[in-house]
PDB file of C-alpha atoms in Angstrom:
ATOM      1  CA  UNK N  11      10.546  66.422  11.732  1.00 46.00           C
ATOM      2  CA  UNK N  12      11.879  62.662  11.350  1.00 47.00           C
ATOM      3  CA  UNK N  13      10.401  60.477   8.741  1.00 51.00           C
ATOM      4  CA  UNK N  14       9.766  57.014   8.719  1.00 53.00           C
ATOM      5  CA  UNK N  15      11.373  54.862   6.294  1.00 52.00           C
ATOM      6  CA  UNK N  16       9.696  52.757   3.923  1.00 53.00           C
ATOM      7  CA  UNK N  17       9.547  49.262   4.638  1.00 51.00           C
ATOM      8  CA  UNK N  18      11.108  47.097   1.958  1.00 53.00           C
ATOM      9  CA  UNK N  19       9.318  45.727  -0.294  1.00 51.00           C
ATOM     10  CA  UNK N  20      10.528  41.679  -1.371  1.00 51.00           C
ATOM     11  CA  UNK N  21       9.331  40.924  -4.787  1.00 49.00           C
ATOM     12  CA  UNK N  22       8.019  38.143  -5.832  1.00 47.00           C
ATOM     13  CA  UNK N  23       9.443  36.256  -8.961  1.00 47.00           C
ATOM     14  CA  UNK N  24       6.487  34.642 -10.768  1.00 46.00           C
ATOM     15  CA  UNK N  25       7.282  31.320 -11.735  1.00 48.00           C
ATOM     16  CA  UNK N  26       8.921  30.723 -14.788  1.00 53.00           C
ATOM     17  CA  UNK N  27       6.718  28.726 -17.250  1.00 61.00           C
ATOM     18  CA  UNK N  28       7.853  25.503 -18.296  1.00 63.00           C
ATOM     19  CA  UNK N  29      10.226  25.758 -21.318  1.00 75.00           C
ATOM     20  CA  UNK N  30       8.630  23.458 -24.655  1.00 74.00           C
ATOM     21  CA  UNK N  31      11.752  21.339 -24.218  1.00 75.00           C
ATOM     22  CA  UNK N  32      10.642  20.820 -20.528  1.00 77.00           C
ATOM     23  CA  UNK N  33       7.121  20.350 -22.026  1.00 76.00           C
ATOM     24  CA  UNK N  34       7.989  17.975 -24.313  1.00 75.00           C
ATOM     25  CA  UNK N  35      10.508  16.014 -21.060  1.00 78.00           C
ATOM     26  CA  UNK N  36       7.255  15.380 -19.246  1.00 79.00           C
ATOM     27  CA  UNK N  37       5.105  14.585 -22.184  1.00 77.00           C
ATOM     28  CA  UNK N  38       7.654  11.567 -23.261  1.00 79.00           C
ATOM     29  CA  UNK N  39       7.539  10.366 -19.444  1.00 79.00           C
ATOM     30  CA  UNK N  40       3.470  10.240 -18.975  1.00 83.00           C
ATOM     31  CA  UNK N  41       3.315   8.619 -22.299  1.00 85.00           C
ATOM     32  CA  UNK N  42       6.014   6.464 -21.001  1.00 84.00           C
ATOM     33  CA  UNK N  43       4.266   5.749 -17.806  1.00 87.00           C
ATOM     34  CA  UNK N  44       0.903   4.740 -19.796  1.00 88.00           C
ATOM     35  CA  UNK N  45       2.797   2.557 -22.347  1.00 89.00           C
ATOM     36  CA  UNK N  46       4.055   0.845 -19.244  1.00 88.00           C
ATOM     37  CA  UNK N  47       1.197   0.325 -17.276  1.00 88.00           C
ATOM     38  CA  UNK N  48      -0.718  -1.053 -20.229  1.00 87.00           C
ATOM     39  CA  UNK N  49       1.605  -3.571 -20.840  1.00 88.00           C
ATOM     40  CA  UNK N  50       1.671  -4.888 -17.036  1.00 88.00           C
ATOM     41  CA  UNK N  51      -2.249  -4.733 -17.620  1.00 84.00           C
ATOM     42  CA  UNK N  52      -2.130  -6.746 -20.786  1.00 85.00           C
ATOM     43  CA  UNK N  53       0.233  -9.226 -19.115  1.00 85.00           C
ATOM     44  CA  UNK N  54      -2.499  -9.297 -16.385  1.00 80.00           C
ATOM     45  CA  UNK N  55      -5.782  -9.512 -17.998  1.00 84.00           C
ATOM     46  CA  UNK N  56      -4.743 -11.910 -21.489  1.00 86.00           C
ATOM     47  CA  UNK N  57      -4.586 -14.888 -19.546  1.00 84.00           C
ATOM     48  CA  UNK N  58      -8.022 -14.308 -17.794  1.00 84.00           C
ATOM     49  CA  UNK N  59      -9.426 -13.239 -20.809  1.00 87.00           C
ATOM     50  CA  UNK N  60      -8.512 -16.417 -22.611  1.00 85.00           C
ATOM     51  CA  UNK N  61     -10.116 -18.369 -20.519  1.00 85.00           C
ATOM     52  CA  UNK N  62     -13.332 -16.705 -20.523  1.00 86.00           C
ATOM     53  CA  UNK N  63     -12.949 -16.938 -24.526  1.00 87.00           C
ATOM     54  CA  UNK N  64     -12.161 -20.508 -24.383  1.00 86.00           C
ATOM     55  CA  UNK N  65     -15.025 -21.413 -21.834  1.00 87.00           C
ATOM     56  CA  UNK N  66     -17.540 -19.741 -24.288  1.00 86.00           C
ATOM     57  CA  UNK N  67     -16.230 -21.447 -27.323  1.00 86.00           C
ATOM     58  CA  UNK N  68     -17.932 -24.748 -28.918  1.00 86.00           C
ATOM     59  CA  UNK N  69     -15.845 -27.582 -28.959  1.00 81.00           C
ATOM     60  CA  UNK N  70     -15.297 -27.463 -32.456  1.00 80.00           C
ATOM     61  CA  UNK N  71     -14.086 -24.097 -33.025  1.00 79.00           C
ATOM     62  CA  UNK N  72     -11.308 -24.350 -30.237  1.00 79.00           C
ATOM     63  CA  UNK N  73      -8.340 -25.330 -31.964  1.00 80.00           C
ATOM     64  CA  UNK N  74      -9.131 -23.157 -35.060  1.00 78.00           C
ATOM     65  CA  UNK N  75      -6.314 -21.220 -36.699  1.00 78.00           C
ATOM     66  CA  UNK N  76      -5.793 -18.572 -37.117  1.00 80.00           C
ATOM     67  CA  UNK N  77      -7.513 -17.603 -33.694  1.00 76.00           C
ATOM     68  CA  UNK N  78      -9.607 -15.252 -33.237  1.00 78.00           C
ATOM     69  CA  UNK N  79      -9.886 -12.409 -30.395  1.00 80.00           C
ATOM     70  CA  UNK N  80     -13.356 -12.742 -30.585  1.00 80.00           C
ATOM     71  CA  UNK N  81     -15.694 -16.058 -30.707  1.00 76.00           C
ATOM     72  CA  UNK N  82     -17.659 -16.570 -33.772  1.00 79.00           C
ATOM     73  CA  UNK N  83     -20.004 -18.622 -31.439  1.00 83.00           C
ATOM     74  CA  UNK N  84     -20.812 -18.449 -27.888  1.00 86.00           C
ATOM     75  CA  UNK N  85     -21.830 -21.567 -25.718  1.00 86.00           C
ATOM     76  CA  UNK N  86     -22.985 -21.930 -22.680  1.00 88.00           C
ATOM     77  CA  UNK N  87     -23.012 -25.288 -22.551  1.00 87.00           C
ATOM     78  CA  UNK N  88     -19.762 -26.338 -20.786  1.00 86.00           C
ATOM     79  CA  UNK N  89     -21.101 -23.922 -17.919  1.00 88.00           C
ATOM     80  CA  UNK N  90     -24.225 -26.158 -17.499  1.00 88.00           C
ATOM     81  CA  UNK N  91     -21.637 -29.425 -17.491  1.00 86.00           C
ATOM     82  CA  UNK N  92     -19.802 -27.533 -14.808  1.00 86.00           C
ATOM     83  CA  UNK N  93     -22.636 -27.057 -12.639  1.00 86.00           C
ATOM     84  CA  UNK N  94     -24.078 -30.554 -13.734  1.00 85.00           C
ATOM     85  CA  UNK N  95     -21.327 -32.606 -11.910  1.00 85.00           C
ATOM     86  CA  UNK N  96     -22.171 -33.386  -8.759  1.00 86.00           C
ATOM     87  CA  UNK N  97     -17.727 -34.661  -8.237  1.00 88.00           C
ATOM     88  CA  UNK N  98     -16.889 -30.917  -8.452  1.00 87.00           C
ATOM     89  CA  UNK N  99     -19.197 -29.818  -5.944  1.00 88.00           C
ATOM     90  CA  UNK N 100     -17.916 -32.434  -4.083  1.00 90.00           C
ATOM     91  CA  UNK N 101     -13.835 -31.077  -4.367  1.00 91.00           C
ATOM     92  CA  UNK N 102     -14.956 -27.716  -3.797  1.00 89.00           C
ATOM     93  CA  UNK N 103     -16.274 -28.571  -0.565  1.00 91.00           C
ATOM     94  CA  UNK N 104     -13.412 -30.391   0.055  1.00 92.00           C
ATOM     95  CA  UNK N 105     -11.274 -27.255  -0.603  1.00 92.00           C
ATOM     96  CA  UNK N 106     -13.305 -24.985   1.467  1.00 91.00           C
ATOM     97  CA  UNK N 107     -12.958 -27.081   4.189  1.00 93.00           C
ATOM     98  CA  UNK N 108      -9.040 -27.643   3.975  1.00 94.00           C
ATOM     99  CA  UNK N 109      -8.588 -23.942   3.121  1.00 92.00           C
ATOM    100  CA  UNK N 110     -10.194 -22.819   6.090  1.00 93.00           C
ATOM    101  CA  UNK N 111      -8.866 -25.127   8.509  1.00 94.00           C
ATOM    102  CA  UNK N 112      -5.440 -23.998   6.938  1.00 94.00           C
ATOM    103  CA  UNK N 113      -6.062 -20.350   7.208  1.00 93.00           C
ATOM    104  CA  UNK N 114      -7.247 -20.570  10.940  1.00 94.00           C
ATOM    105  CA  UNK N 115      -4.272 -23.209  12.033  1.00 94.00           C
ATOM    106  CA  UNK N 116      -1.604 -21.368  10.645  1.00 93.00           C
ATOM    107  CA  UNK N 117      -3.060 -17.628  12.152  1.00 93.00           C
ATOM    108  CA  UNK N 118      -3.604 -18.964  15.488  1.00 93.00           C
ATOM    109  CA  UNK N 119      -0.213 -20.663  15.962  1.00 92.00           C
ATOM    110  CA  UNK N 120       1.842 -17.878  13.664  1.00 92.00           C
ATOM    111  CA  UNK N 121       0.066 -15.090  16.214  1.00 92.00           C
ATOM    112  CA  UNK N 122       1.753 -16.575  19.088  1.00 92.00           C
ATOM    113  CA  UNK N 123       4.923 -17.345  17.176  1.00 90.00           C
ATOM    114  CA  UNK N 124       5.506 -14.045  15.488  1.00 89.00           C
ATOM    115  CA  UNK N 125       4.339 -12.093  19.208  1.00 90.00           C
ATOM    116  CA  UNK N 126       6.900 -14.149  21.335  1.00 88.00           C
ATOM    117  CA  UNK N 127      10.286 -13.411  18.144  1.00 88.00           C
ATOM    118  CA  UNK N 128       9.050  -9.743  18.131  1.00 86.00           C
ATOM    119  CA  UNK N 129       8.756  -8.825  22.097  1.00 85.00           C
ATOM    120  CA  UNK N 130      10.375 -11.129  23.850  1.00 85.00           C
ATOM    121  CA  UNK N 131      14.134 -11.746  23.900  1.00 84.00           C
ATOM    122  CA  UNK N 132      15.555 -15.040  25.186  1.00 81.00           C
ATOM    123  CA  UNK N 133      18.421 -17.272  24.560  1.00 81.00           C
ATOM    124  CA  UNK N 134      18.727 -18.358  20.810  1.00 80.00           C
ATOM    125  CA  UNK N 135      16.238 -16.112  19.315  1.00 79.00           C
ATOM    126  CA  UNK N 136      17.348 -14.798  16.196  1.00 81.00           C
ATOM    127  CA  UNK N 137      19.134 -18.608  15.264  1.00 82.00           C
ATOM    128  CA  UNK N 138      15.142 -19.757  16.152  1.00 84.00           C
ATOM    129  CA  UNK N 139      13.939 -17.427  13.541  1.00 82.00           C
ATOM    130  CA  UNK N 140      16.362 -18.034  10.703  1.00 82.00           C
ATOM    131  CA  UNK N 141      15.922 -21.976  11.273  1.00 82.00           C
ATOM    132  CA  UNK N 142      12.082 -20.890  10.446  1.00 81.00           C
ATOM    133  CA  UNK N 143      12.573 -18.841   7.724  1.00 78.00           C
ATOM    134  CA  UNK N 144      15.387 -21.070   6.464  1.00 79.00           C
ATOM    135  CA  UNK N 145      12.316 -24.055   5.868  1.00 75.00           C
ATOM    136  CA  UNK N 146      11.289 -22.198   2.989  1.00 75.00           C
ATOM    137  CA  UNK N 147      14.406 -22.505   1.383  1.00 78.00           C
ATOM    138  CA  UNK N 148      13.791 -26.170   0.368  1.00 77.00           C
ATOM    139  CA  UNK N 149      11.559 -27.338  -2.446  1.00 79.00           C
ATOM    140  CA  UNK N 150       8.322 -28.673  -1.201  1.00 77.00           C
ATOM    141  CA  UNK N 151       8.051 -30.981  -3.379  1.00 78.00           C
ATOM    142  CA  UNK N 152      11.222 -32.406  -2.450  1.00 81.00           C
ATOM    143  CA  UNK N 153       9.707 -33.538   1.339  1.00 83.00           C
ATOM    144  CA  UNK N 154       6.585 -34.860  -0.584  1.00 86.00           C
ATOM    145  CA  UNK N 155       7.953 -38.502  -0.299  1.00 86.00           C
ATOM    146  CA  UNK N 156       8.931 -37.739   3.180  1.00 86.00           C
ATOM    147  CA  UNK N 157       5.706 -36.684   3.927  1.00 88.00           C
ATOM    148  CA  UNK N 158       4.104 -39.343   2.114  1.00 90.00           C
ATOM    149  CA  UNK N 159       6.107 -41.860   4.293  1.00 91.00           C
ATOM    150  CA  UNK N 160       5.354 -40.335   7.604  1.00 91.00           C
ATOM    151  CA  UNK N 161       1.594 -39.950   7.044  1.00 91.00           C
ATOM    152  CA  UNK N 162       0.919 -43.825   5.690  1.00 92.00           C
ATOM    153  CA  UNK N 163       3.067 -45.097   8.725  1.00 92.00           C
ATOM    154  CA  UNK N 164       0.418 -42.398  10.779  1.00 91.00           C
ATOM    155  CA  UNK N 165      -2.584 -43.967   8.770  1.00 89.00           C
ATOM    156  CA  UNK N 166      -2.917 -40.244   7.420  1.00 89.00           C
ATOM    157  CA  UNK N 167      -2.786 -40.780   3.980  1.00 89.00           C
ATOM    158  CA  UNK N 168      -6.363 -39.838   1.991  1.00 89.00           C
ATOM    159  CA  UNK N 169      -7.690 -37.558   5.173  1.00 90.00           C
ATOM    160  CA  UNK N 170      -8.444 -33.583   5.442  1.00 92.00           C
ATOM    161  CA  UNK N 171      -5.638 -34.074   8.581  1.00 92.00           C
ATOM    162  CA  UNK N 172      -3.054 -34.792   5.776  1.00 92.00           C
ATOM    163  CA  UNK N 173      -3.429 -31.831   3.711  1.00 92.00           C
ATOM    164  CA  UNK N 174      -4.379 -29.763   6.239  1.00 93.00           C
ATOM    165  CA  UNK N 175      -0.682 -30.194   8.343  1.00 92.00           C
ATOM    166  CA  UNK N 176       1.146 -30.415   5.200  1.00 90.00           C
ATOM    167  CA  UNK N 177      -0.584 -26.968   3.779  1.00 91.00           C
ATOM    168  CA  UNK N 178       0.272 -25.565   7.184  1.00 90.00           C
ATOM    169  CA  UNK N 179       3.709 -26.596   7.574  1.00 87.00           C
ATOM    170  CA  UNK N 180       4.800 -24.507   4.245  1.00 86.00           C
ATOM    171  CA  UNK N 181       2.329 -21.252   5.513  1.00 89.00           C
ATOM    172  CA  UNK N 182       4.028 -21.383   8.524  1.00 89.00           C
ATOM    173  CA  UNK N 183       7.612 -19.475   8.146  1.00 87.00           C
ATOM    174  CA  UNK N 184       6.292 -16.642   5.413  1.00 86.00           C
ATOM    175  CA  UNK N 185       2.772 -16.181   7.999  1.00 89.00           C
ATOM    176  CA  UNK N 186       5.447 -15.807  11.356  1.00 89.00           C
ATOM    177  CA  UNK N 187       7.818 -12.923   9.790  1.00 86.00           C
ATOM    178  CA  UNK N 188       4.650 -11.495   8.180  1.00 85.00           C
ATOM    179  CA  UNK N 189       2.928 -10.782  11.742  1.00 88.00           C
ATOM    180  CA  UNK N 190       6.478 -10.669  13.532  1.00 88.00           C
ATOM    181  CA  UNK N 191       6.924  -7.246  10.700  1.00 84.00           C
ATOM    182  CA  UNK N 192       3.562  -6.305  12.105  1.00 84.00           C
ATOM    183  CA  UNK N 193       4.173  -6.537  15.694  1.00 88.00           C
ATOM    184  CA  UNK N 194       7.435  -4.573  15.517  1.00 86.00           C
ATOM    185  CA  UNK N 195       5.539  -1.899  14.073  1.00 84.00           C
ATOM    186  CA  UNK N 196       3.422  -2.089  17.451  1.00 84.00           C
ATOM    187  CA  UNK N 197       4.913   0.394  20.378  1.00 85.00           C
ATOM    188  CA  UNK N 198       5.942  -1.076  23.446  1.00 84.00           C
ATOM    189  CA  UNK N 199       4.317   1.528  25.498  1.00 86.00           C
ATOM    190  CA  UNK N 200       1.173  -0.084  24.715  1.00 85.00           C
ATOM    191  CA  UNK N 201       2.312  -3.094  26.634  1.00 85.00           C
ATOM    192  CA  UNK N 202       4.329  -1.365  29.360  1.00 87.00           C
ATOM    193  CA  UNK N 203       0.906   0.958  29.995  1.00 87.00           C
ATOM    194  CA  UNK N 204      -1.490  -2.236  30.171  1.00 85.00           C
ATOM    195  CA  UNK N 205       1.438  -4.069  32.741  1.00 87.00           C
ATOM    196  CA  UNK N 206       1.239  -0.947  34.702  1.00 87.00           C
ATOM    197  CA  UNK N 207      -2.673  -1.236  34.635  1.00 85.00           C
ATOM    198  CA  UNK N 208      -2.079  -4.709  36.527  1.00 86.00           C
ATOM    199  CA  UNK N 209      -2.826  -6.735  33.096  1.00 84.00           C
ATOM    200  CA  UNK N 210      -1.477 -10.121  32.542  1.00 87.00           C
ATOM    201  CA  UNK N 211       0.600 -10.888  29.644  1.00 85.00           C
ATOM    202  CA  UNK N 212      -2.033 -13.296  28.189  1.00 88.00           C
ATOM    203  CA  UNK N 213      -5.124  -9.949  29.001  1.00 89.00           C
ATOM    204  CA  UNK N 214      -2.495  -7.434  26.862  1.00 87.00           C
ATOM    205  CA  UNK N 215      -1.797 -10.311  24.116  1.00 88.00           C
ATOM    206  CA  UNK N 216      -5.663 -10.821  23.318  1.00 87.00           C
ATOM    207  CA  UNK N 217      -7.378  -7.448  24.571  1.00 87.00           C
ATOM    208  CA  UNK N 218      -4.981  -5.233  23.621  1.00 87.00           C
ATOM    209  CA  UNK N 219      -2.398  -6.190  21.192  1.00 88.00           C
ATOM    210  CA  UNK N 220      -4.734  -8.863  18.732  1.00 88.00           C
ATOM    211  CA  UNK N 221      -7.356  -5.580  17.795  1.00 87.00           C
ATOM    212  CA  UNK N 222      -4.265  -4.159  16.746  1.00 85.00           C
ATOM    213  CA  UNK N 223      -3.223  -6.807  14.726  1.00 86.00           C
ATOM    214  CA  UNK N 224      -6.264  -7.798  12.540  1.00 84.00           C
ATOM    215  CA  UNK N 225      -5.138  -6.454   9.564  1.00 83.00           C
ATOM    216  CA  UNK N 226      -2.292  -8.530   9.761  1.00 85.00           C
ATOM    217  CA  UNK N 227      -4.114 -11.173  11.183  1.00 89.00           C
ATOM    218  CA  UNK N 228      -6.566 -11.188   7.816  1.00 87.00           C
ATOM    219  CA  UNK N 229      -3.390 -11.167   5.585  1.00 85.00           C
ATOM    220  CA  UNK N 230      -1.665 -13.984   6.876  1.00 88.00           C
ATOM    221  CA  UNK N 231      -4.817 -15.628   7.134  1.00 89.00           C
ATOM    222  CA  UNK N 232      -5.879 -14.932   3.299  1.00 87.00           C
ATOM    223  CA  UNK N 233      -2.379 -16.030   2.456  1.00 86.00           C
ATOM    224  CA  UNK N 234      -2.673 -19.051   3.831  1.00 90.00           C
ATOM    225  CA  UNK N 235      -6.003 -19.417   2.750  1.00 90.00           C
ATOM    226  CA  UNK N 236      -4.961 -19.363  -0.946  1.00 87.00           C
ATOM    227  CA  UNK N 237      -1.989 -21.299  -0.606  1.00 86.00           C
ATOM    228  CA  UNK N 238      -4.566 -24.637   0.200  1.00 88.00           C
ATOM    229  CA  UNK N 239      -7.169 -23.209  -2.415  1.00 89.00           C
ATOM    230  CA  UNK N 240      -4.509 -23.255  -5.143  1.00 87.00           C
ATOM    231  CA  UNK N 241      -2.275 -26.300  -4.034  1.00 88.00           C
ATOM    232  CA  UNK N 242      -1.578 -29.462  -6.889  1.00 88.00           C
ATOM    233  CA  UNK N 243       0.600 -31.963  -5.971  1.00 89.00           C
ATOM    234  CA  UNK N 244       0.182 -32.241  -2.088  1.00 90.00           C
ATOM    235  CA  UNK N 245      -3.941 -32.878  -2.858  1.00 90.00           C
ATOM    236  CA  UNK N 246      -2.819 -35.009  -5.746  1.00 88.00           C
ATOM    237  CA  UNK N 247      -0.898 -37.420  -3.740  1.00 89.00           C
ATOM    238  CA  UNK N 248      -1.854 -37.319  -0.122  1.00 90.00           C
ATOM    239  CA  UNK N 249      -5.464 -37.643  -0.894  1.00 86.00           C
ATOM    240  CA  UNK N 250      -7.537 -39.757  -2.735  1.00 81.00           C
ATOM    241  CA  UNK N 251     -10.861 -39.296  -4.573  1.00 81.00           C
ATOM    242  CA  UNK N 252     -12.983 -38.510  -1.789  1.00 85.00           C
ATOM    243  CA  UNK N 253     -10.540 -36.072  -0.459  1.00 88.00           C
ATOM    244  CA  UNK N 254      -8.812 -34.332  -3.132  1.00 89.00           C
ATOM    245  CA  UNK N 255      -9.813 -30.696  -3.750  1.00 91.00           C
ATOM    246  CA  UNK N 256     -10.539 -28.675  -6.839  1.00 89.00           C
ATOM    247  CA  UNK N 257      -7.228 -28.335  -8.697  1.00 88.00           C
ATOM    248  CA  UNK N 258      -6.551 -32.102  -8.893  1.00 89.00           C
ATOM    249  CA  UNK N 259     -10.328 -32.674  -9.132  1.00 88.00           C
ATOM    250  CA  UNK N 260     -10.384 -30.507 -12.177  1.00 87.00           C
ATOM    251  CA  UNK N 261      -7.876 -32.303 -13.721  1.00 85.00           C
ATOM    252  CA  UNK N 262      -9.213 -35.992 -13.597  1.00 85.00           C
ATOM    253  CA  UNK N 263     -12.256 -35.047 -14.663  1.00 86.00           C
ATOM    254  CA  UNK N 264     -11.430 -33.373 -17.745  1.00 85.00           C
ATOM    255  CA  UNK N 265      -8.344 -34.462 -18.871  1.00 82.00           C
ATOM    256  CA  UNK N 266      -7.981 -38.001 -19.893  1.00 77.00           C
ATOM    257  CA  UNK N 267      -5.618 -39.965 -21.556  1.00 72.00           C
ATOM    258  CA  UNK N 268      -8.146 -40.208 -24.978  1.00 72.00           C
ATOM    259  CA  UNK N 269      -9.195 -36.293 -24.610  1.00 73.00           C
ATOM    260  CA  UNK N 270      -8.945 -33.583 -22.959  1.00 77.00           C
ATOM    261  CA  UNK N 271     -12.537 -30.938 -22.977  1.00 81.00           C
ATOM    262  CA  UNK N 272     -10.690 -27.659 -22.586  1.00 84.00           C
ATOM    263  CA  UNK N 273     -13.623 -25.682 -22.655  1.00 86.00           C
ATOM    264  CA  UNK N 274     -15.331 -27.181 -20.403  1.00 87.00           C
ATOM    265  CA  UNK N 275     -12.065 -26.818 -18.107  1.00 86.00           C
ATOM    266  CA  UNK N 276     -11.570 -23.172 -18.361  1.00 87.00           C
ATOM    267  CA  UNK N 277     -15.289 -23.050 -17.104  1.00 88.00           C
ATOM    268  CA  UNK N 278     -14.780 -24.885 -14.148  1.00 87.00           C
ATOM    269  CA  UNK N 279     -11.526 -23.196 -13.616  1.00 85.00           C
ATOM    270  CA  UNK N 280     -13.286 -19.851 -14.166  1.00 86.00           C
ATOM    271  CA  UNK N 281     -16.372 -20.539 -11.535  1.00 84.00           C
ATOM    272  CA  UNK N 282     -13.708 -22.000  -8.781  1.00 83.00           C
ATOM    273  CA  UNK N 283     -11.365 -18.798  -9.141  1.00 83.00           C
ATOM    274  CA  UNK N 284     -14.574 -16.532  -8.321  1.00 81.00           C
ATOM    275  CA  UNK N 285     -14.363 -17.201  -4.118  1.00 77.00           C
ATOM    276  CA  UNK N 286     -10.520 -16.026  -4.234  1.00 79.00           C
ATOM    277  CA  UNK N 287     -11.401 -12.774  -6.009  1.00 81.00           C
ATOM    278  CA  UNK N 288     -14.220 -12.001  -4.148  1.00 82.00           C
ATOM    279  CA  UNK N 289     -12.529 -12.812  -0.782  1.00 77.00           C
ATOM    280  CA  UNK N 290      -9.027 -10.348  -1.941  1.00 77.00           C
ATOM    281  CA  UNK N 291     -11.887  -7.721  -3.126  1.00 79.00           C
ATOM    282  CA  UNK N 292     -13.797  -7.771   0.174  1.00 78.00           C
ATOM    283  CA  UNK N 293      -9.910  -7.599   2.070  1.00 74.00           C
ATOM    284  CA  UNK N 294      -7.894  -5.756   0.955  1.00 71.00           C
ATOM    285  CA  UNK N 295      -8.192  -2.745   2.452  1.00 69.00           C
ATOM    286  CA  UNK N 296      -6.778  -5.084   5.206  1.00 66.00           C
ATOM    287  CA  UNK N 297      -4.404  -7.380   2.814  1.00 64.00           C
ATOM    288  CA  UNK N 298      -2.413  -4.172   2.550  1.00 61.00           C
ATOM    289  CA  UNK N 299      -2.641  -2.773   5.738  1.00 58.00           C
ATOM    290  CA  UNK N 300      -1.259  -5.674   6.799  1.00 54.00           C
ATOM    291  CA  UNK N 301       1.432  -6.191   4.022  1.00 54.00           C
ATOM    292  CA  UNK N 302       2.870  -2.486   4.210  1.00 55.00           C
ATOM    293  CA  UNK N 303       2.426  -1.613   8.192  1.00 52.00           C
ATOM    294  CA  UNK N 304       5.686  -3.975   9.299  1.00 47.00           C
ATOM    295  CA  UNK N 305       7.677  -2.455   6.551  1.00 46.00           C
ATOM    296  CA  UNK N 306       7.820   0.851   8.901  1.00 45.00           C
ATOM    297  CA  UNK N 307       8.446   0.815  12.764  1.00 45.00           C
ATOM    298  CA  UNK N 308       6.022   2.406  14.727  1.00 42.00           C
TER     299      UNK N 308
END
């Protein structure tokens, strides 16, 4: 009579605890991780919370040494100056409307720009893209006087038109290799299926490959969009009063040659910085999207 023979049996090793040493390894590097983070967060937050101390601070207790984290007295009252001038209401439409126009110009023409480097391929391409990139390379504030020269011989000089061209000319490049990155990341079979389909290259540009795109669409777009919000010398010296938006606005209207009302400037600068926080809060699920996505072909 045969017998059957066992099958063998594979054991298991449990899983060696960690050893205290090993314990102690990974202790050290959370606490390290923590330690870091805070600082970054400190370096982050101090400034902003600064000037929410200083905007709530009296005049008088400013300058007072040795500071303190903490106001002795709050104010409100450079708040209500703020939002009792009718000049700043005046630069912040002036910046929504240049920021805008900005953002949309430099989407629309970067969309077509970045589409044609990334899927087409024709005679001096890649020396076409480096001459764009290569623009950034140069101060801006070095072509200021160039620009200066070429928009009073234009009759430009103290329009929206100015700043608007001159924000867009420096979005340009950094926009074009940000939605070139995206469109890489695209597949070609997309296109090659919507050819076969009997689509025209301008149908598969706009109903096919722009859905695609809007997360890098809205990144470019925000980018640009804060580059005109937050620009200083360009609004300083293309435009004049009735033109200039809120960074040079803030500045001649607080800051004089007799005195300066700090306070009263971190308020304003405070209320103004609100619309770019809420606008990277409400995007950037798509801010990232469309950051990260050309980073890895498709």
């Amino acid at each position: 009579m045969s017998t059957i023979a066992p099958a063998p049996v594979h054991v298991v090793e449990a899983e060696s605890t960690p050893t205290p040493k090993r314990r102690r390894r990974r202790g050290r590097v959370r606490w390290g991780m923590w330690i870091t983070l805070a600082v970054i967060a400190f370096f982050g937050f101090a400034p902003a919370y600064w000037l929410l101390r200083t905007s709530l601070t009296p005049d008088h207790l400013v300058f007072q040494f040795p500071p303190s984290l903490l106001p002795s007295e709050i104010t409100f009252d450079h708040y209500a100056t703020v939002f009792g001038n009718p000049e700043i209401f005046g630069y912040l439409r002036n910046s929504i409307i240049v920021s805008v126009i900005t953002a949309v110009l430099s989407v629309v023409v970067s969309m077509y720009m970045g589409f044609a480097f990334s899927k087409y391929r024709f005679g001096g391409r890649k020396s076409l893209m480096y001459f764009v990139l290569s623009s950034q390379m140069f101060p801006q504030a070095l072509l200021l006087v160039t620009l200066y020269l070429v928009f009073a011989q234009f009759g430009l000089l103290n329009t929206y038109l100015a700043l608007i061209l001159s924000f867009t000319t420096f979005t340009l490049p950094l926009c074009v290799w940000m939605l070139k990155g995206f469109f890489d990341a695209l597949p070609d079979d997309l296109i090659e299926a919507a050819r076969i389909d009997g689509a025209s290259p301008w149908r598969i540009f706009h109903s096919v490959i722009l859905p695609l795109a809007a997360p890098g669409l809205v990144a470019a777009g925000l980018f640009a969009f804060v580059r005109g919000w937050n620009d200083f010398i360009f609004a300083l010296t293309l435009a004049g009063p009735d033109r200039q938006t809120l960074p040079p606005g803030l500045v001649n209207t607080f800051i004089s040659e007799a005195s300066t009302s700090w306070p009263a400037l971190m308020a304003a600068s405070l209320i103004v910085s609100v619309p770019v926080c809420i606008a990277f809060i409400l995007l950037q699920r798509f801010l990232v999207g469309g950051i990260t996505a050309g980073a890895v072909k498709g």
